[in-house]
Amino acid sequence: EPAEELAKAEPATPSGSASRHDIELQRWAKQVDRHVRARWVTPQEFLDRDLETLVTVDLAADGSLLGQPRVVGASGDAFFDDSAIRAIWRASPLPPPPEAGEWTLLFPSRQQR
């Protein structure tokens, strides 16, 4: 279920054909999920908590970060939020997005099983 994924991506400004775009977006979000999760060391104490951080990233067409990722929806735990930002940096470049630009990624503390 998409709500359980590490990275639930949404374009900052939606555009394009809804059905084709949605399928492409879901595929990319799963790639980002696997890519970042493999590089994110989540402390054990966070795995038992229900935390979510929303981060906006500006991505080039090849998935490279353009500028600093920004927390736009804090989890309530600054260390958890910072760990999500560090994971994005470690995982950079991300899989190429459907289109270059700003993307909002959801990072929950609980890993999808």
PDB file of C-alpha atoms in Angstrom:
ATOM      1  CA  GLU A   1       0.000   0.000   0.000  1.00  0.00           C
ATOM      2  CA  PRO A   2       1.528   3.370  -0.987  1.00  0.00           C
ATOM      3  CA  ALA A   3       0.963   4.917   2.471  1.00  0.00           C
ATOM      4  CA  GLU A   4       3.362   2.319   3.914  1.00  0.00           C
ATOM      5  CA  GLU A   5       6.177   3.062   1.461  1.00  0.00           C
ATOM      6  CA  LEU A   6       9.271   4.957   2.507  1.00  0.00           C
ATOM      7  CA  ALA A   7       9.001   7.436  -0.301  1.00  0.00           C
ATOM      8  CA  LYS A   8       5.545   8.332  -1.457  1.00  0.00           C
ATOM      9  CA  ALA A   9       6.370  10.850  -4.110  1.00  0.00           C
ATOM     10  CA  GLU A  10       4.248  13.617  -5.470  1.00  0.00           C
ATOM     11  CA  PRO A  11       5.255  16.332  -7.877  1.00  0.00           C
ATOM     12  CA  ALA A  12       5.186  19.729  -6.186  1.00  0.00           C
ATOM     13  CA  THR A  13       3.069  20.900  -9.129  1.00  0.00           C
ATOM     14  CA  PRO A  14       1.086  18.080 -10.779  1.00  0.00           C
ATOM     15  CA  SER A  15       1.014  18.062 -14.581  1.00  0.00           C
ATOM     16  CA  GLY A  16       0.503  15.741 -17.533  1.00  0.00           C
ATOM     17  CA  SER A  17      -1.864  12.888 -18.264  1.00  0.00           C
ATOM     18  CA  ALA A  18      -3.294  11.531 -15.014  1.00  0.00           C
ATOM     19  CA  SER A  19      -3.371   7.772 -15.709  1.00  0.00           C
ATOM     20  CA  ARG A  20       0.012   7.416 -17.432  1.00  0.00           C
ATOM     21  CA  HIS A  21       1.529   9.890 -15.011  1.00  0.00           C
ATOM     22  CA  ASP A  22       0.129   8.048 -11.962  1.00  0.00           C
ATOM     23  CA  ILE A  23       1.555   4.690 -13.075  1.00  0.00           C
ATOM     24  CA  GLU A  24       4.933   6.250 -13.827  1.00  0.00           C
ATOM     25  CA  LEU A  25       4.858   8.060 -10.484  1.00  0.00           C
ATOM     26  CA  GLN A  26       4.068   4.873  -8.533  1.00  0.00           C
ATOM     27  CA  ARG A  27       6.875   2.992 -10.283  1.00  0.00           C
ATOM     28  CA  TRP A  28       9.349   5.792  -9.529  1.00  0.00           C
ATOM     29  CA  ALA A  29       8.211   6.059  -5.877  1.00  0.00           C
ATOM     30  CA  LYS A  30       8.932   2.338  -5.377  1.00  0.00           C
ATOM     31  CA  GLN A  31      12.387   2.762  -6.914  1.00  0.00           C
ATOM     32  CA  VAL A  32      13.105   5.716  -4.615  1.00  0.00           C
ATOM     33  CA  ASP A  33      11.813   3.699  -1.656  1.00  0.00           C
ATOM     34  CA  ARG A  34      14.232   0.812  -2.285  1.00  0.00           C
ATOM     35  CA  HIS A  35      17.125   3.118  -3.188  1.00  0.00           C
ATOM     36  CA  VAL A  36      16.898   5.342  -0.090  1.00  0.00           C
ATOM     37  CA  ARG A  37      15.905   2.564   2.342  1.00  0.00           C
ATOM     38  CA  ALA A  38      19.096   0.658   1.412  1.00  0.00           C
ATOM     39  CA  ARG A  39      21.144   3.663   2.581  1.00  0.00           C
ATOM     40  CA  TRP A  40      19.061   4.820   5.553  1.00  0.00           C
ATOM     41  CA  VAL A  41      20.142   3.492   8.912  1.00  0.00           C
ATOM     42  CA  THR A  42      17.017   4.019  11.000  1.00  0.00           C
ATOM     43  CA  PRO A  43      17.742   3.750  14.743  1.00  0.00           C
ATOM     44  CA  GLN A  44      15.782   0.914  16.375  1.00  0.00           C
ATOM     45  CA  GLU A  45      13.906   3.285  18.720  1.00  0.00           C
ATOM     46  CA  PHE A  46      12.271   4.946  15.698  1.00  0.00           C
ATOM     47  CA  LEU A  47      11.004   1.695  14.183  1.00  0.00           C
ATOM     48  CA  ASP A  48       8.490   1.291  17.027  1.00  0.00           C
ATOM     49  CA  ARG A  49       7.197   4.855  16.702  1.00  0.00           C
ATOM     50  CA  ASP A  50       4.756   6.229  14.174  1.00  0.00           C
ATOM     51  CA  LEU A  51       6.837   9.069  12.699  1.00  0.00           C
ATOM     52  CA  GLU A  52       6.563  10.638   9.257  1.00  0.00           C
ATOM     53  CA  THR A  53       8.674  13.325   7.665  1.00  0.00           C
ATOM     54  CA  LEU A  54       7.765  15.126   4.449  1.00  0.00           C
ATOM     55  CA  VAL A  55      10.795  16.318   2.494  1.00  0.00           C
ATOM     56  CA  THR A  56      10.852  18.412  -0.672  1.00  0.00           C
ATOM     57  CA  VAL A  57      13.724  17.819  -3.065  1.00  0.00           C
ATOM     58  CA  ASP A  58      14.590  19.576  -6.305  1.00  0.00           C
ATOM     59  CA  LEU A  59      15.775  16.931  -8.777  1.00  0.00           C
ATOM     60  CA  ALA A  60      17.506  17.133 -12.125  1.00  0.00           C
ATOM     61  CA  ALA A  61      16.326  14.814 -14.904  1.00  0.00           C
ATOM     62  CA  ASP A  62      19.061  12.307 -13.941  1.00  0.00           C
ATOM     63  CA  GLY A  63      17.969  12.218 -10.261  1.00  0.00           C
ATOM     64  CA  SER A  64      20.763  14.471  -8.973  1.00  0.00           C
ATOM     65  CA  LEU A  65      19.881  16.774  -6.108  1.00  0.00           C
ATOM     66  CA  LEU A  66      19.708  20.443  -6.984  1.00  0.00           C
ATOM     67  CA  GLY A  67      20.185  22.253  -3.705  1.00  0.00           C
ATOM     68  CA  GLN A  68      19.340  21.209  -0.171  1.00  0.00           C
ATOM     69  CA  PRO A  69      16.435  18.853   0.620  1.00  0.00           C
ATOM     70  CA  ARG A  70      13.932  20.638   2.899  1.00  0.00           C
ATOM     71  CA  VAL A  71      11.686  19.267   5.622  1.00  0.00           C
ATOM     72  CA  VAL A  72       8.210  20.605   4.839  1.00  0.00           C
ATOM     73  CA  GLY A  73       6.331  18.367   7.273  1.00  0.00           C
ATOM     74  CA  ALA A  74       8.263  17.653  10.454  1.00  0.00           C
ATOM     75  CA  SER A  75       7.743  14.397  12.333  1.00  0.00           C
ATOM     76  CA  GLY A  76       8.003  16.017  15.754  1.00  0.00           C
ATOM     77  CA  ASP A  77      11.446  14.487  16.266  1.00  0.00           C
ATOM     78  CA  ALA A  78      14.306  16.588  14.871  1.00  0.00           C
ATOM     79  CA  PHE A  79      16.760  13.662  14.909  1.00  0.00           C
ATOM     80  CA  PHE A  80      14.400  11.534  12.792  1.00  0.00           C
ATOM     81  CA  ASP A  81      13.877  14.411  10.350  1.00  0.00           C
ATOM     82  CA  ASP A  82      17.652  14.918  10.070  1.00  0.00           C
ATOM     83  CA  SER A  83      18.187  11.188   9.489  1.00  0.00           C
ATOM     84  CA  ALA A  84      15.799  11.339   6.518  1.00  0.00           C
ATOM     85  CA  ILE A  85      17.748  14.280   5.037  1.00  0.00           C
ATOM     86  CA  ARG A  86      21.061  12.443   5.548  1.00  0.00           C
ATOM     87  CA  ALA A  87      19.628   9.330   3.870  1.00  0.00           C
ATOM     88  CA  ILE A  88      18.624  11.367   0.816  1.00  0.00           C
ATOM     89  CA  TRP A  89      22.149  12.788   0.550  1.00  0.00           C
ATOM     90  CA  ARG A  90      23.695   9.305   0.889  1.00  0.00           C
ATOM     91  CA  ALA A  91      21.311   7.931  -1.739  1.00  0.00           C
ATOM     92  CA  SER A  92      21.981  10.741  -4.227  1.00  0.00           C
ATOM     93  CA  PRO A  93      21.558  10.597  -7.101  1.00  0.00           C
ATOM     94  CA  LEU A  94      18.049   9.216  -6.751  1.00  0.00           C
ATOM     95  CA  PRO A  95      16.454   7.211  -9.557  1.00  0.00           C
ATOM     96  CA  PRO A  96      15.606   9.596 -12.419  1.00  0.00           C
ATOM     97  CA  PRO A  97      12.175  11.162 -11.760  1.00  0.00           C
ATOM     98  CA  PRO A  98       9.334  11.183 -14.302  1.00  0.00           C
ATOM     99  CA  GLU A  99      10.170  14.863 -14.791  1.00  0.00           C
ATOM    100  CA  ALA A 100      12.790  17.219 -13.390  1.00  0.00           C
ATOM    101  CA  GLY A 101      11.635  19.617 -10.684  1.00  0.00           C
ATOM    102  CA  GLU A 102      10.488  19.700  -7.085  1.00  0.00           C
ATOM    103  CA  TRP A 103       9.156  16.506  -5.525  1.00  0.00           C
ATOM    104  CA  THR A 104       7.696  15.861  -2.100  1.00  0.00           C
ATOM    105  CA  LEU A 105       8.736  12.570  -0.498  1.00  0.00           C
ATOM    106  CA  LEU A 106       7.132  10.917   2.544  1.00  0.00           C
ATOM    107  CA  PHE A 107       9.465   9.114   4.942  1.00  0.00           C
ATOM    108  CA  PRO A 108       7.662   6.977   7.574  1.00  0.00           C
ATOM    109  CA  SER A 109       9.592   5.348  10.390  1.00  0.00           C
ATOM    110  CA  ARG A 110       7.963   1.967   9.844  1.00  0.00           C
ATOM    111  CA  GLN A 111       9.391  -0.034   6.967  1.00  0.00           C
ATOM    112  CA  GLN A 112       7.047  -1.759   4.535  1.00  0.00           C
ATOM    113  CA  ARG A 113       7.051  -5.519   5.017  1.00  0.00           C
TER     114      ARG A 113
END
